[in-house]
Coordinates of C-alpha atoms in Angstrom, one line a residue:
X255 CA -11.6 3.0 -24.0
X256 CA -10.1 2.2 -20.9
X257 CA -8.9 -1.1 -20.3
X258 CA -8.3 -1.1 -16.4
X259 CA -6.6 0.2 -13.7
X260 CA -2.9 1.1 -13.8
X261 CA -1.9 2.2 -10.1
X262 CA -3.3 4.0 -7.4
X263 CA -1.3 6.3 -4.9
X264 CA -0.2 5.8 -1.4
X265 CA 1.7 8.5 0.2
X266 CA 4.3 7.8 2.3
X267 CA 7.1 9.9 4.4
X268 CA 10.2 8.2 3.3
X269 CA 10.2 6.0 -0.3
X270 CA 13.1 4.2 0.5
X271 CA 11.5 2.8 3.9
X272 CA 8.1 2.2 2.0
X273 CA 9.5 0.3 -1.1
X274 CA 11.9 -1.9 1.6
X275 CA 8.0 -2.4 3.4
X276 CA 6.3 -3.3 0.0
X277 CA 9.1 -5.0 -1.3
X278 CA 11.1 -6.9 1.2
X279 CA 8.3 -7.9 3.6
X280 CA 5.0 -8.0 1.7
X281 CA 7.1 -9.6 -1.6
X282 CA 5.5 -6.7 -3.7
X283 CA 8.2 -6.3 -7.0
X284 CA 9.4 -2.9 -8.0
X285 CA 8.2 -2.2 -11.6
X286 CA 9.4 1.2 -11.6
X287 CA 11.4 4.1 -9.9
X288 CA 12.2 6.9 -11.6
X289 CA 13.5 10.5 -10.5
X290 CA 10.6 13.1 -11.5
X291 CA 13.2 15.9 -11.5
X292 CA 15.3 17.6 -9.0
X293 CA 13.8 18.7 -5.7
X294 CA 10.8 16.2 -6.8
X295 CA 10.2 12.8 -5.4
X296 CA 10.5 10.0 -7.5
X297 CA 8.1 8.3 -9.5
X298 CA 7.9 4.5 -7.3
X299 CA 5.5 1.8 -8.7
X300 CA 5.3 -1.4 -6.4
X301 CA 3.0 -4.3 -7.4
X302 CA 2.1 -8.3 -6.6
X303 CA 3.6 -10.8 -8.1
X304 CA 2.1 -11.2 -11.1
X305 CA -0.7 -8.7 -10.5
X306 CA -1.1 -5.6 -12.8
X307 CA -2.3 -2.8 -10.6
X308 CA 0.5 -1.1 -9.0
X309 CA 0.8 1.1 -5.7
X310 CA 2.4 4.4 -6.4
X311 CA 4.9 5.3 -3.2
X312 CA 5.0 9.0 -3.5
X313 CA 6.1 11.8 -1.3
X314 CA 3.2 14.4 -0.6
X315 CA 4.2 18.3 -2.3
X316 CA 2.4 20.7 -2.2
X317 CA 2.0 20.8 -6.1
X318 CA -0.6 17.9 -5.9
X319 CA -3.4 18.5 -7.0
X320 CA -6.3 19.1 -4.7
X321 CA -3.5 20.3 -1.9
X322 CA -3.1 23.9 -1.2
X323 CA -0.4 23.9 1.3
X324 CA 2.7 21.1 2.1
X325 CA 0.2 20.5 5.7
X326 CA -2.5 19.3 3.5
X327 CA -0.5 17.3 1.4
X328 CA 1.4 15.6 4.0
X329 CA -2.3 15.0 5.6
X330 CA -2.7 12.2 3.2
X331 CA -0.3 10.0 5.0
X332 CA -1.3 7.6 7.7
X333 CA -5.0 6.8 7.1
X334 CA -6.8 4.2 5.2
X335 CA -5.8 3.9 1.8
X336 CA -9.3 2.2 1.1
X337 CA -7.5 -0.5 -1.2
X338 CA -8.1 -3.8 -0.3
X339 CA -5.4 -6.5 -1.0
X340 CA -6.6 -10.0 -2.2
X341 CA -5.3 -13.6 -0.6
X342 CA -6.6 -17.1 -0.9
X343 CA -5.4 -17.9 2.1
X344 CA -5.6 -15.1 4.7
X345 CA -4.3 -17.0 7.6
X346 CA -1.5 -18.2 6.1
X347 CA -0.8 -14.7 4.4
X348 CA -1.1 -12.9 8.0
X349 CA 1.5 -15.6 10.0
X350 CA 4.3 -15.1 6.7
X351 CA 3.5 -11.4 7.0
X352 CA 3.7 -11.0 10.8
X353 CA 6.6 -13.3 11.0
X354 CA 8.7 -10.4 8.8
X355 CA 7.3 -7.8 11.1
X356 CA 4.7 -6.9 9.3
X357 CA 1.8 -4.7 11.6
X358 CA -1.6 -6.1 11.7
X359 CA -4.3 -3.4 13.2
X360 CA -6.8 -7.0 13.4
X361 CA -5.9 -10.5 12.7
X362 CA -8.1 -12.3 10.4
X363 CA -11.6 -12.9 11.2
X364 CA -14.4 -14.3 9.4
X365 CA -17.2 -12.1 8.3
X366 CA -20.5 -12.4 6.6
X367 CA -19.0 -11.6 3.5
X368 CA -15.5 -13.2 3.6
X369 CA -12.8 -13.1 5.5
X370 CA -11.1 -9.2 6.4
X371 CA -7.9 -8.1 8.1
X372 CA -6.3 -4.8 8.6
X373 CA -2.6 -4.3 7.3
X374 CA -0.4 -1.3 8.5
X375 CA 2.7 -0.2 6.9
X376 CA 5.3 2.2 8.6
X377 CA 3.5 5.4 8.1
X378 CA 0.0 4.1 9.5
X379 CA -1.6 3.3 5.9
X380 CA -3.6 0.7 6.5
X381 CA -5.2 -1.7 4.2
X382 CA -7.9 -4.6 4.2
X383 CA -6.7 -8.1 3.2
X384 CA -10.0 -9.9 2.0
X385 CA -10.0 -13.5 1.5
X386 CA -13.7 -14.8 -0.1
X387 CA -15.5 -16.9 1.6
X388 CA -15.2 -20.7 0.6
X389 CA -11.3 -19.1 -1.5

């Protein structure tokens, strides 16, 4: 039975940069980072404070599946990720982050379903920051 979900990927161009991003400027901790081999990248797990999903920071190959050239791979980088990252307190959450230099495509702005802003990291992944409405 599965019980939830462990991680999902977002491909970036240089782990190093991405997990000093996640870590240092979004407060993210590092649960894991591990070498997958030589000539592989390694194996980076990010996640919130005290959350249990975890972003996987890995370098496009062109072993992946569903890729059939290094191009394609390397294709998955820069676009929305289509995760959306949770606050209860969005405007708060988008000074602290801009004020480390974080990149907001849009500031926080109240919708009919909650509040929504758009979070960049250095390769162009972007990422919605929801807040509910009345949270």
């Amino acid at each position: 039975m599965i019980t939830g979900i462990n991680s999902t990927t977002v491909f970036v161009t240089d782990q190093d940069r991405a997990v000093d991003f996640y870590v240092n400027k979004l407060g993210f901790e590092k649960r894991m980072d591990v070498s997958m081999g030589p000539e592989q990248p390694r194996w980076i797990e990010v996640v919130p404070p005290g959350g249990q999903t975890a972003l996987t920071l890995y370098l496009p190959t062109r072993e992946m599946p569903g890729a059939d050239s290094l191009e394609e791979a390397q294709a998955r980088t820069g676009i929305f990720t289509g995760i959306t990252l949770g606050t209860d307190d969005i405007q708060k959450t988008y000074e602290e982050l801009s004020a480390k230099g974080a990149e907001f495509r849009d500031p926080p702005a109240q919708q009919p379903w909650g509040w929504w802003a758009t979070l960049v990291d250095p390769d162009g992944n972007s990422f919605g920051i929801y807040q509910s409405i009345g949270g």
